PDB file of C-alpha atoms in Angstrom:
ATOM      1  CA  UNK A   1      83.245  95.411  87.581  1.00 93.00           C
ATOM      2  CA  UNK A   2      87.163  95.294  87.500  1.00 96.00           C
ATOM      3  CA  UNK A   3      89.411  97.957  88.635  1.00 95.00           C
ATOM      4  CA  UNK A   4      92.676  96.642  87.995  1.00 96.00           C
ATOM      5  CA  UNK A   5      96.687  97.940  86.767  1.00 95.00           C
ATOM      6  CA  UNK A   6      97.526  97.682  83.132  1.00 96.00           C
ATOM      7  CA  UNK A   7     100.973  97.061  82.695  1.00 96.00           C
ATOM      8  CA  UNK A   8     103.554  97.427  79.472  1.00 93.00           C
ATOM      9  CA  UNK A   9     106.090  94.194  80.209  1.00 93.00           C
ATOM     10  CA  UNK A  10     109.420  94.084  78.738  1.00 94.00           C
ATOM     11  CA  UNK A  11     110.502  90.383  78.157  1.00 90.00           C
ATOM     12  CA  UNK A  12     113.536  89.192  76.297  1.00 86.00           C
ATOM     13  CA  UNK A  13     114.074  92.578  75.530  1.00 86.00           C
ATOM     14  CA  UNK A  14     110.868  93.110  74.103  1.00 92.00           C
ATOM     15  CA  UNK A  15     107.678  94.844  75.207  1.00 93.00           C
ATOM     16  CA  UNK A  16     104.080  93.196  75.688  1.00 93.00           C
ATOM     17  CA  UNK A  17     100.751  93.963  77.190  1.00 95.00           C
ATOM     18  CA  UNK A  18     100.215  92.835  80.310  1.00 95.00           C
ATOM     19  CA  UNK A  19      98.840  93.235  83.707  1.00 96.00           C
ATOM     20  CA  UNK A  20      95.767  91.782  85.148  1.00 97.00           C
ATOM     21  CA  UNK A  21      93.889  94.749  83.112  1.00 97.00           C
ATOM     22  CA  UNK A  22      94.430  93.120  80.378  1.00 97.00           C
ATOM     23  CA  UNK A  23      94.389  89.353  81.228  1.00 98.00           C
ATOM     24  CA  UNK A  24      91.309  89.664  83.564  1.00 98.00           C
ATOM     25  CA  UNK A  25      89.605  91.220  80.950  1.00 98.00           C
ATOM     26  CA  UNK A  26      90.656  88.824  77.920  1.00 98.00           C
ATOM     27  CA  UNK A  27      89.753  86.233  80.516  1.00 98.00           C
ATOM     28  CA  UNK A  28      86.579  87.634  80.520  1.00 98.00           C
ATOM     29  CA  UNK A  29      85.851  88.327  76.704  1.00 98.00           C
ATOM     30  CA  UNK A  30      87.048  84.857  75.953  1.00 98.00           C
ATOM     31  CA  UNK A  31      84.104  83.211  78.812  1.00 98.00           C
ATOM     32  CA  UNK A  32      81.217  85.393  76.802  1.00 97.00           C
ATOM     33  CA  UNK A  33      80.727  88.157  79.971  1.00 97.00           C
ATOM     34  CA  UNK A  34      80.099  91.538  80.298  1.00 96.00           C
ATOM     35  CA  UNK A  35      81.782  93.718  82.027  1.00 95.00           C
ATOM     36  CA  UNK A  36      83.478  97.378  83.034  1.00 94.00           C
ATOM     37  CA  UNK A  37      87.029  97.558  83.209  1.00 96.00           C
ATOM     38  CA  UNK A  38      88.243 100.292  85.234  1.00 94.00           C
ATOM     39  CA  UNK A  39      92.384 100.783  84.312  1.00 94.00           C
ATOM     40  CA  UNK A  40      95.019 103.868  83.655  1.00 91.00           C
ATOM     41  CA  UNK A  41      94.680 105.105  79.860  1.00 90.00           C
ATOM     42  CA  UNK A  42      97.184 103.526  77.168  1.00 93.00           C
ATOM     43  CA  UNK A  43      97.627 100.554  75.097  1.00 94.00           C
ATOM     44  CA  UNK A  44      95.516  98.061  77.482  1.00 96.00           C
ATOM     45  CA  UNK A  45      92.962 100.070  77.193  1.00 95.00           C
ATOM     46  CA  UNK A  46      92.783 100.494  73.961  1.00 96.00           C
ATOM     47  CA  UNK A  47      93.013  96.679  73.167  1.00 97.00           C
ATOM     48  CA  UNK A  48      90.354  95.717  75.541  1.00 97.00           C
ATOM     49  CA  UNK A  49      88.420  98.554  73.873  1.00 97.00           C
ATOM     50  CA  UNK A  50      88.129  96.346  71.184  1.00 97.00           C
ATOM     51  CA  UNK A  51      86.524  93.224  72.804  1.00 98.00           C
ATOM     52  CA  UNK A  52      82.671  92.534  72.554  1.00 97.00           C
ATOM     53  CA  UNK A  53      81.114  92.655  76.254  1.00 96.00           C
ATOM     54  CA  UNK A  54      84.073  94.757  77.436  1.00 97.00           C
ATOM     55  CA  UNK A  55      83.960  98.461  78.262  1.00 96.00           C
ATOM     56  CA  UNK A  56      86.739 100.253  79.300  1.00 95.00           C
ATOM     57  CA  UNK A  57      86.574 103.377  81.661  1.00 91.00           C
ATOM     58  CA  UNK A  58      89.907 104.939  81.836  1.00 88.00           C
ATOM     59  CA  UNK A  59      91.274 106.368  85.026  1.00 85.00           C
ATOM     60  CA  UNK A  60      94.069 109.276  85.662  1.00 75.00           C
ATOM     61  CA  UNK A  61      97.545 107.886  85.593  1.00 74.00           C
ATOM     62  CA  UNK A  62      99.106 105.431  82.944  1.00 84.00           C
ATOM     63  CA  UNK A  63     100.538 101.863  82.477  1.00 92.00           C
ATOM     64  CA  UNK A  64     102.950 100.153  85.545  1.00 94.00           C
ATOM     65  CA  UNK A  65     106.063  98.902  83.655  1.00 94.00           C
ATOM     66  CA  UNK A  66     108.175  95.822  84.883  1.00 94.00           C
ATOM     67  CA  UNK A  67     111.092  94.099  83.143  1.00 94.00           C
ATOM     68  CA  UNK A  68     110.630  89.694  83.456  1.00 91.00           C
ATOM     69  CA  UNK A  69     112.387  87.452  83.209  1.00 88.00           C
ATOM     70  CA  UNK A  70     110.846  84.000  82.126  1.00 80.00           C
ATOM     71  CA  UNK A  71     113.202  80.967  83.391  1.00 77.00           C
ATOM     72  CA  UNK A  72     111.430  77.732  83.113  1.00 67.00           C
ATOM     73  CA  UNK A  73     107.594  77.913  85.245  1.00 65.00           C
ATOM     74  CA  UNK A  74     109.109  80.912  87.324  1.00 73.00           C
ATOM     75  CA  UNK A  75     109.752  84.746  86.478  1.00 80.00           C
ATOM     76  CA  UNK A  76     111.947  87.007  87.976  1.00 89.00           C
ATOM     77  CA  UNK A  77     110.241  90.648  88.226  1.00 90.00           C
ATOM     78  CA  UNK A  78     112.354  94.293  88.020  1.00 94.00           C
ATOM     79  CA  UNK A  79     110.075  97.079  88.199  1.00 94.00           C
ATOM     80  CA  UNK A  80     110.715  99.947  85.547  1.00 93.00           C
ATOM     81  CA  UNK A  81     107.740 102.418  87.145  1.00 92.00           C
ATOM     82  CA  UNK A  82     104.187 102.347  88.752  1.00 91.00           C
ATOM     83  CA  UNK A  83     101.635 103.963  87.802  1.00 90.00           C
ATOM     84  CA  UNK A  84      99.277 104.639  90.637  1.00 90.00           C
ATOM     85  CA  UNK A  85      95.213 104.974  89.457  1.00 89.00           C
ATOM     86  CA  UNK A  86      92.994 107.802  90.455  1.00 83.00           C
ATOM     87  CA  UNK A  87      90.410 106.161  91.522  1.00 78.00           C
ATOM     88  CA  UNK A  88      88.042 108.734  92.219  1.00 71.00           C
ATOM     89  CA  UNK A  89      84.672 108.647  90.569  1.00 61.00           C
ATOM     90  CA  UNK A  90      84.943 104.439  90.723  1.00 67.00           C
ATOM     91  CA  UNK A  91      82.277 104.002  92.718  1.00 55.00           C
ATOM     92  CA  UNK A  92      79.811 106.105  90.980  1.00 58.00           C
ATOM     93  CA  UNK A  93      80.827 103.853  87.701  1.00 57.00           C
ATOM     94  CA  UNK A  94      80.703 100.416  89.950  1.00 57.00           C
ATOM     95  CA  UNK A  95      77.536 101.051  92.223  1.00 72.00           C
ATOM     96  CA  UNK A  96      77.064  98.140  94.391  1.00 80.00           C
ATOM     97  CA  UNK A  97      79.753  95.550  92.684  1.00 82.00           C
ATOM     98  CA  UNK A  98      80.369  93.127  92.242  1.00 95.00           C
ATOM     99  CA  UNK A  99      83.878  94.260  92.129  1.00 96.00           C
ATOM    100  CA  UNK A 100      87.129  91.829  90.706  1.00 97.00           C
ATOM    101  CA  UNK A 101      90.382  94.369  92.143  1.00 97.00           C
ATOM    102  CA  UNK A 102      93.850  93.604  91.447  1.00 98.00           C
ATOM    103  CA  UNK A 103      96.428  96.012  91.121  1.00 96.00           C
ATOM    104  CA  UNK A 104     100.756  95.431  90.333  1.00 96.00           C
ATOM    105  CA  UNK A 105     102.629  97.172  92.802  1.00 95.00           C
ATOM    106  CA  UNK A 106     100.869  99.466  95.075  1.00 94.00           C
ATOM    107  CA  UNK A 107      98.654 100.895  92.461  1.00 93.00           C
ATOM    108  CA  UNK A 108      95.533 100.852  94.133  1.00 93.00           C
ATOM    109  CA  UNK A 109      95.215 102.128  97.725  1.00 93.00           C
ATOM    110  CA  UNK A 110      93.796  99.740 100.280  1.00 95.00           C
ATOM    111  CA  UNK A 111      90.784 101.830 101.165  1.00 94.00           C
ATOM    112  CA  UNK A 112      89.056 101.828  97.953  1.00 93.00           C
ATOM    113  CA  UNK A 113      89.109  97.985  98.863  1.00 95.00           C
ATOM    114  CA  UNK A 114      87.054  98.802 102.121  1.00 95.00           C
ATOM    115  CA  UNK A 115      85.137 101.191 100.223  1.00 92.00           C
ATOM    116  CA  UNK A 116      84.240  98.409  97.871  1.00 93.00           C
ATOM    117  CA  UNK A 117      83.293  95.803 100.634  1.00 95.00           C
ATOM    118  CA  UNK A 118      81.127  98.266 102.565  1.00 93.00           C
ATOM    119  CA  UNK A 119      78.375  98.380  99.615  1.00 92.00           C
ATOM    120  CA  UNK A 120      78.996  94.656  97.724  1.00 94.00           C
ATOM    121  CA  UNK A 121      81.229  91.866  97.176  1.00 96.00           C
ATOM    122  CA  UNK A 122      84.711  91.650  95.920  1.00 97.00           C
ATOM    123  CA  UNK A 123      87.214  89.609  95.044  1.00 98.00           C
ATOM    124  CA  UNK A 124      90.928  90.892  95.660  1.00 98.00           C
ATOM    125  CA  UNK A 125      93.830  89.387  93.889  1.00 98.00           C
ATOM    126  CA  UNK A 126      96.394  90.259  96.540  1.00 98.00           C
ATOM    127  CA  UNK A 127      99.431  90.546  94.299  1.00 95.00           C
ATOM    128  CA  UNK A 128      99.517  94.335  94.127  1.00 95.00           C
ATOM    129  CA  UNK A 129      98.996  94.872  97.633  1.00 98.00           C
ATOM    130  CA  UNK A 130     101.938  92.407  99.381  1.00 98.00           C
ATOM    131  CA  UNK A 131     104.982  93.215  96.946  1.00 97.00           C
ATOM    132  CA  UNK A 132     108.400  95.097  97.818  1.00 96.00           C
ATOM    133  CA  UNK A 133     111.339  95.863  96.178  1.00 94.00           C
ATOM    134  CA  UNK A 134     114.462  94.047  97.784  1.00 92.00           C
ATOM    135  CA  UNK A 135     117.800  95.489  98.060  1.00 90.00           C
ATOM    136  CA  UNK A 136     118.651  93.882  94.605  1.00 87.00           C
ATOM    137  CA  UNK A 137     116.128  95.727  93.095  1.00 86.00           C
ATOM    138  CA  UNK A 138     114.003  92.722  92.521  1.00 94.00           C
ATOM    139  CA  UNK A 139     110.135  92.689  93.040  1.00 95.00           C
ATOM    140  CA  UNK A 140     109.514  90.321  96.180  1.00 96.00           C
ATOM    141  CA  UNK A 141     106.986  89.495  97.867  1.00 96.00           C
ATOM    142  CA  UNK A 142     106.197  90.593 101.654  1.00 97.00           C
ATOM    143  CA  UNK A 143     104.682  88.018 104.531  1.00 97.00           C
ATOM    144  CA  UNK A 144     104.799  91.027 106.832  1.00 98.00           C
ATOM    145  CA  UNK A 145     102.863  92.871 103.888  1.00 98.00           C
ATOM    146  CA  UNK A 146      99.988  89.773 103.858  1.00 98.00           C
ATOM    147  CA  UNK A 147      99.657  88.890 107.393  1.00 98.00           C
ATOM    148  CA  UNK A 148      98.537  93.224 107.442  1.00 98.00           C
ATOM    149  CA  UNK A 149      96.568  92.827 104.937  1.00 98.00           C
ATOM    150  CA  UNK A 150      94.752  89.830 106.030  1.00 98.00           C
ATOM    151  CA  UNK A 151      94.117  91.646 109.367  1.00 98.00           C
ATOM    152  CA  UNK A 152      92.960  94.540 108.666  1.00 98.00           C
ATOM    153  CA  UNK A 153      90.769  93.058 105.958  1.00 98.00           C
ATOM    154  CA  UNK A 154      88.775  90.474 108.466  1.00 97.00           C
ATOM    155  CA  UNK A 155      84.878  90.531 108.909  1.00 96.00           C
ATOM    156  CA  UNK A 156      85.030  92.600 106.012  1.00 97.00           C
ATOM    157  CA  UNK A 157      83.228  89.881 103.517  1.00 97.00           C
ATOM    158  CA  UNK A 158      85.921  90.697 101.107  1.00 98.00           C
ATOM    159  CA  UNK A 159      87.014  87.044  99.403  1.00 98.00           C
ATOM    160  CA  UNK A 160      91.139  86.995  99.403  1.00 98.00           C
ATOM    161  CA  UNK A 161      93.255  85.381  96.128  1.00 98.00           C
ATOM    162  CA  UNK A 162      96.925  84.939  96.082  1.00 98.00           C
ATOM    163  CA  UNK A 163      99.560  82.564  94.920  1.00 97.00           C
ATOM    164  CA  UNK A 164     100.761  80.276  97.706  1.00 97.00           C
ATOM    165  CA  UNK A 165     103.956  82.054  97.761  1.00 95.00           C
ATOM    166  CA  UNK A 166     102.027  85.221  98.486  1.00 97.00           C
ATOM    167  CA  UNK A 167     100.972  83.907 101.712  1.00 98.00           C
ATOM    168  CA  UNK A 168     102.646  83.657 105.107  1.00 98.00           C
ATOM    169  CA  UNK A 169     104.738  79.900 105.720  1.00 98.00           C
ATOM    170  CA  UNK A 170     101.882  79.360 108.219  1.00 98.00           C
ATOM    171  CA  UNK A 171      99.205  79.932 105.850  1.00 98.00           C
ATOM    172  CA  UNK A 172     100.037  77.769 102.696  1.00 97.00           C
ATOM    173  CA  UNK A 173      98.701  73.831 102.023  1.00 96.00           C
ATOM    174  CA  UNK A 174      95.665  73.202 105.096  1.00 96.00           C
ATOM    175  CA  UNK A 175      97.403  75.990 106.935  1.00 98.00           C
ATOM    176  CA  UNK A 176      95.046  78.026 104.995  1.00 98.00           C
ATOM    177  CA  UNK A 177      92.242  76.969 107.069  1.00 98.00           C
ATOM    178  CA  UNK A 178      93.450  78.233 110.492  1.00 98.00           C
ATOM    179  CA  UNK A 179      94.509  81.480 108.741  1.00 98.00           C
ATOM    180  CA  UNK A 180      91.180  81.690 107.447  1.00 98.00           C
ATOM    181  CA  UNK A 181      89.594  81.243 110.899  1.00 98.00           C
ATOM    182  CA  UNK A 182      92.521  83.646 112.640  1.00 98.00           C
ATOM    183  CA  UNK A 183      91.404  86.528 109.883  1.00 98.00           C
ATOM    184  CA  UNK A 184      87.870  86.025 109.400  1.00 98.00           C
ATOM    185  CA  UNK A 185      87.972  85.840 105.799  1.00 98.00           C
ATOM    186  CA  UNK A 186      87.521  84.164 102.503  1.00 98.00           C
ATOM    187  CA  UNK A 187      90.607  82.384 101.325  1.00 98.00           C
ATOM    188  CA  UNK A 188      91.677  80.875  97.829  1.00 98.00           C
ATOM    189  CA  UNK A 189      95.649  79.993  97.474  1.00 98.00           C
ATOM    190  CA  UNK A 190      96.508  78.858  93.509  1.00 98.00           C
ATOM    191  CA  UNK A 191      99.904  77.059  92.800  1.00 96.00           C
ATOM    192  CA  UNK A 192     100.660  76.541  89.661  1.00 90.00           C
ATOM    193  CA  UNK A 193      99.883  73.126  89.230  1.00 92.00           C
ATOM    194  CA  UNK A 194      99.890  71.846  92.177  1.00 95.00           C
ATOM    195  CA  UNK A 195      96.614  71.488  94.288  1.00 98.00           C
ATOM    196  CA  UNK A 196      95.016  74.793  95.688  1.00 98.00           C
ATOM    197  CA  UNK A 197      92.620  75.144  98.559  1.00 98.00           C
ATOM    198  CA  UNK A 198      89.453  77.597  99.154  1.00 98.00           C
ATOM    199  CA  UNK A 199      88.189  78.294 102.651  1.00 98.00           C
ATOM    200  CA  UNK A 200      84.497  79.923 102.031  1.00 97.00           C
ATOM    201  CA  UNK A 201      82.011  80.285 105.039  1.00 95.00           C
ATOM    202  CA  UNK A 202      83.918  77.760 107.140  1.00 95.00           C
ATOM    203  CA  UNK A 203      83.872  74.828 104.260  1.00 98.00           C
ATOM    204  CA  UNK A 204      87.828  74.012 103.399  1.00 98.00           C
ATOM    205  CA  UNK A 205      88.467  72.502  99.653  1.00 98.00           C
ATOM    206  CA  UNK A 206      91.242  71.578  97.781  1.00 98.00           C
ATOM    207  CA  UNK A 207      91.497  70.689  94.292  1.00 98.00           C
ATOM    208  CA  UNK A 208      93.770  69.297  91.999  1.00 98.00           C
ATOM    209  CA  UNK A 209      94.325  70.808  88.270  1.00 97.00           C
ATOM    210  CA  UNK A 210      95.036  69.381  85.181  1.00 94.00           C
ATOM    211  CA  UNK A 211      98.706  68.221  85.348  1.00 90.00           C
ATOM    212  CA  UNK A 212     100.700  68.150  81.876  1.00 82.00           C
ATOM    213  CA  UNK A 213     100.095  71.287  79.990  1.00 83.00           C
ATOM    214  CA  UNK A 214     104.065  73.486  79.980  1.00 81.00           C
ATOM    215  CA  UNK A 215     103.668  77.026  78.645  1.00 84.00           C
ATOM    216  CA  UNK A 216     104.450  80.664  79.786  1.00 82.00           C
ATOM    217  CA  UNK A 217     103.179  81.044  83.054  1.00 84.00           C
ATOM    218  CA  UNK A 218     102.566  85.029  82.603  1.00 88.00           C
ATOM    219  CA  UNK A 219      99.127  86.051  83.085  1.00 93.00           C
ATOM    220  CA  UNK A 220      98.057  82.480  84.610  1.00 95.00           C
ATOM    221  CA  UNK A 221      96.751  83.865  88.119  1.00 96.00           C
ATOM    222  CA  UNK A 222      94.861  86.663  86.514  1.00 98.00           C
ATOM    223  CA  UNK A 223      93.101  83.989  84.378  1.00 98.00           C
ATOM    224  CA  UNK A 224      92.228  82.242  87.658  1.00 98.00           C
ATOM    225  CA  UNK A 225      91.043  84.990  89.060  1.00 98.00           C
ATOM    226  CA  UNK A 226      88.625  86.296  86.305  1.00 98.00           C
ATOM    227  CA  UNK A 227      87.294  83.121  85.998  1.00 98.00           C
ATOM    228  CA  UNK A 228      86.518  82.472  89.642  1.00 98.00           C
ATOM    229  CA  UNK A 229      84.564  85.980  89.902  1.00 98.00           C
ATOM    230  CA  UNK A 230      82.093  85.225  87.024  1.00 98.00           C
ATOM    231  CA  UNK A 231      81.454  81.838  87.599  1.00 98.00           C
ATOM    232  CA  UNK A 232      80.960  82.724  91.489  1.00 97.00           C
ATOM    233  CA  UNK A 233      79.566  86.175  91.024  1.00 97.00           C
ATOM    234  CA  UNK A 234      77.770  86.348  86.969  1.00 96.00           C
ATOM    235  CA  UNK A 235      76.726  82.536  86.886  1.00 97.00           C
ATOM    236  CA  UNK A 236      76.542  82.243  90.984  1.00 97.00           C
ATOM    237  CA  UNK A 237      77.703  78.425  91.010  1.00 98.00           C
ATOM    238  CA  UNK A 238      78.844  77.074  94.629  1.00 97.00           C
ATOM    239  CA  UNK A 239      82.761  77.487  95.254  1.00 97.00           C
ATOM    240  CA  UNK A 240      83.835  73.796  94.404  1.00 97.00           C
ATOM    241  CA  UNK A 241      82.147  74.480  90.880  1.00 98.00           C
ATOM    242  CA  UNK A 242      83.809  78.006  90.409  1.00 98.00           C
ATOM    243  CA  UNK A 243      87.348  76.829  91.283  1.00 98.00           C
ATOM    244  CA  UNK A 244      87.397  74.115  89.049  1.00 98.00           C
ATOM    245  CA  UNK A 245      86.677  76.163  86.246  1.00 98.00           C
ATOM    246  CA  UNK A 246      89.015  78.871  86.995  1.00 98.00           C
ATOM    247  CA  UNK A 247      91.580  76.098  87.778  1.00 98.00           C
ATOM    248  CA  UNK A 248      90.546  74.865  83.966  1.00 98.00           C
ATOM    249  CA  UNK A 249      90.967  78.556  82.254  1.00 98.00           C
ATOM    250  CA  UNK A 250      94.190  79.376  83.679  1.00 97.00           C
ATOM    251  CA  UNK A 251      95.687  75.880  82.519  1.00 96.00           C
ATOM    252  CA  UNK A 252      94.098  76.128  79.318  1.00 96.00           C
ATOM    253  CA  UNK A 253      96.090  79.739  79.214  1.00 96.00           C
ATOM    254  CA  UNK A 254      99.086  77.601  79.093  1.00 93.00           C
ATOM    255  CA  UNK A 255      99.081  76.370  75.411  1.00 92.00           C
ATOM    256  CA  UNK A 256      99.790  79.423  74.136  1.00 88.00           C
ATOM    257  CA  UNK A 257      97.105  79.035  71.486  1.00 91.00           C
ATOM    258  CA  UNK A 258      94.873  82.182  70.621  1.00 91.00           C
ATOM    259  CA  UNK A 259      91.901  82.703  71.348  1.00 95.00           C
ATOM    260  CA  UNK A 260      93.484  80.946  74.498  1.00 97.00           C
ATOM    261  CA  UNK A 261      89.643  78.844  75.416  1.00 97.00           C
ATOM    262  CA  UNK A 262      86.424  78.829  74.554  1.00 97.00           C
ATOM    263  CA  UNK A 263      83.762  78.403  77.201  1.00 98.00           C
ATOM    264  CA  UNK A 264      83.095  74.704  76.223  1.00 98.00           C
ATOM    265  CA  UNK A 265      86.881  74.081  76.153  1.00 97.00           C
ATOM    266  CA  UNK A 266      86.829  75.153  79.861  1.00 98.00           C
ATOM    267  CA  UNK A 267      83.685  73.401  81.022  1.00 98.00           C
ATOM    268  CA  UNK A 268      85.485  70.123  79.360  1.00 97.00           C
ATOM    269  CA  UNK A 269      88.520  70.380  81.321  1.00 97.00           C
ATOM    270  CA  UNK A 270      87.019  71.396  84.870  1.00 98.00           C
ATOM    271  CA  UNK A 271      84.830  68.200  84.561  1.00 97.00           C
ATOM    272  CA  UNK A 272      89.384  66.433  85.120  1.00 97.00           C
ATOM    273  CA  UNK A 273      89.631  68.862  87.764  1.00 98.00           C
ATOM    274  CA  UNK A 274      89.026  66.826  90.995  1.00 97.00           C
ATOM    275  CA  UNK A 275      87.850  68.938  93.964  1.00 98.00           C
ATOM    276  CA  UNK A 276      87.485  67.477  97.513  1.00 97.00           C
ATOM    277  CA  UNK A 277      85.532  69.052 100.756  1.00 97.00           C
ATOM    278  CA  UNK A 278      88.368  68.600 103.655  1.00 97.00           C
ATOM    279  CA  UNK A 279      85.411  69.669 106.203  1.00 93.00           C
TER     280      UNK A 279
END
């Protein structure tokens, strides 16, 4: 199940769907799964409404709405409102999980992750829960805000997904392995395309995606992150297996094409994607 933050995005003046709502759940459509989609009513919804093995239950509260602005592989964020969900009722709908949870900017309280963890697994995109808004007005994010997070989060089996600059200085390349260890949790840091690194049960990786493909990189870690849940949660394939093939997905995202992959398109590409045990 995903309980995520639909968002409306204006960009270059005009406005998109977007959020990991509706990227996650794309994602998802696109690799043949099934699943329940747990975001605020509005157009999201609606559009993942329409996509075979997708059901939609719509929670209180509407769509987050940032302004972006695309320069090159980076984005600058402004947010325009949050939307916070109402969450109540979730766990009736979710049972025991598994549960893929990523909200936008504060949309989704940290105890509904706990809640979550205490009766099955889950996989948090952190973006949602480490973001501030600097003086400029610009959405930033917060080391302060992840080094909490990752604290108060530890022994609780919950596995942790961010970008690397999402993550504390001392946390990012192999640092991620002593962070791991200092937590007690499950770690997986993405980077565009540069190598990223998973720290599951003590076993450190770090792979090395497909280098070449330029595109938008909108919507990108939400791609990784819906892939890595059903190929480690649906199809239950060990973590090396399950990275590549999110690491595949999200690049494939990158052309720009639609439908953006089919599930042979990504099982072709993950076979490039070179993933090495560092212990």
């Amino acid at each position: 199940m995903v309980v995520a933050t639909s968002t409306r995005d204006v960009i270059g003046g005009r406005e998109r769907l977007g959020g990991p709502a509706f990227f996650i759940g794309t994602a998802l459509h696109l690799l043949g799964a099934d699943a329940v989609v747990i975001t605020g009513e509005g157009a999201v919804a609606e559009r993942l409404r329409r996509l075979h093995g997708i059901s939609v239950e719509a929670t209180g509260g509407d769509e987050t709405i940032f302004s972006i602005d695309v320069r090159g592989d980076g984005r600058t964020l402004r947010l325009i409102r949050a939307a916070p969900m109402d969450i109540r009722g979730i766990g009736r709908i979710g049972g025991n999980g598994p549960y893929v949870i990523s909200g936008t900017m504060g949309e989704i309280p940290i105890e509904f992750v706990e809640e979550a963890a205490a009766r099955g697994r889950v996989l948090l995109d952190v973006q949602g829960f480490v973001r501030e808004i600097s003086d400029g007005g610009e959405v930033v994010n917060s080391a302060a805000l992840m080094r909490g997070l990752m604290e108060r989060l530890g022994g609780s089996g919950v596995l942790v997904r961010g970008e690397k600059y999402e993550f504390p200085p001392e946390c990012r390349g192999e640092g991620i392995i002593a962070c791991s260890e200092r937590y007690g949790l499950d770690l997986v840091m993405t980077d565009a395309e540069n190598p990223f690194y998973a720290v599951i049960g003590g076993a450190a990786y770090r792979g090395h995606p497909l280098r070449g493909l330029q595109g938008e990189p909108i919507g990108l870690g939400d791609v990784f992150t819906a892939a890595l849940g059903h190929y480690l949660y649906s199809v239950e394939l060990p973590i090396e297996e399950a990275a590549a093939l999110a690491s595949a997905a999200a690049t494939l995202k990158l052309r720009g094409r639609h439908p953006w992959f089919t599930p042979a398109e990504v099982e072709d590409v993950a076979h490039k994607v070179a993933v090495e045990r560092l212990r």
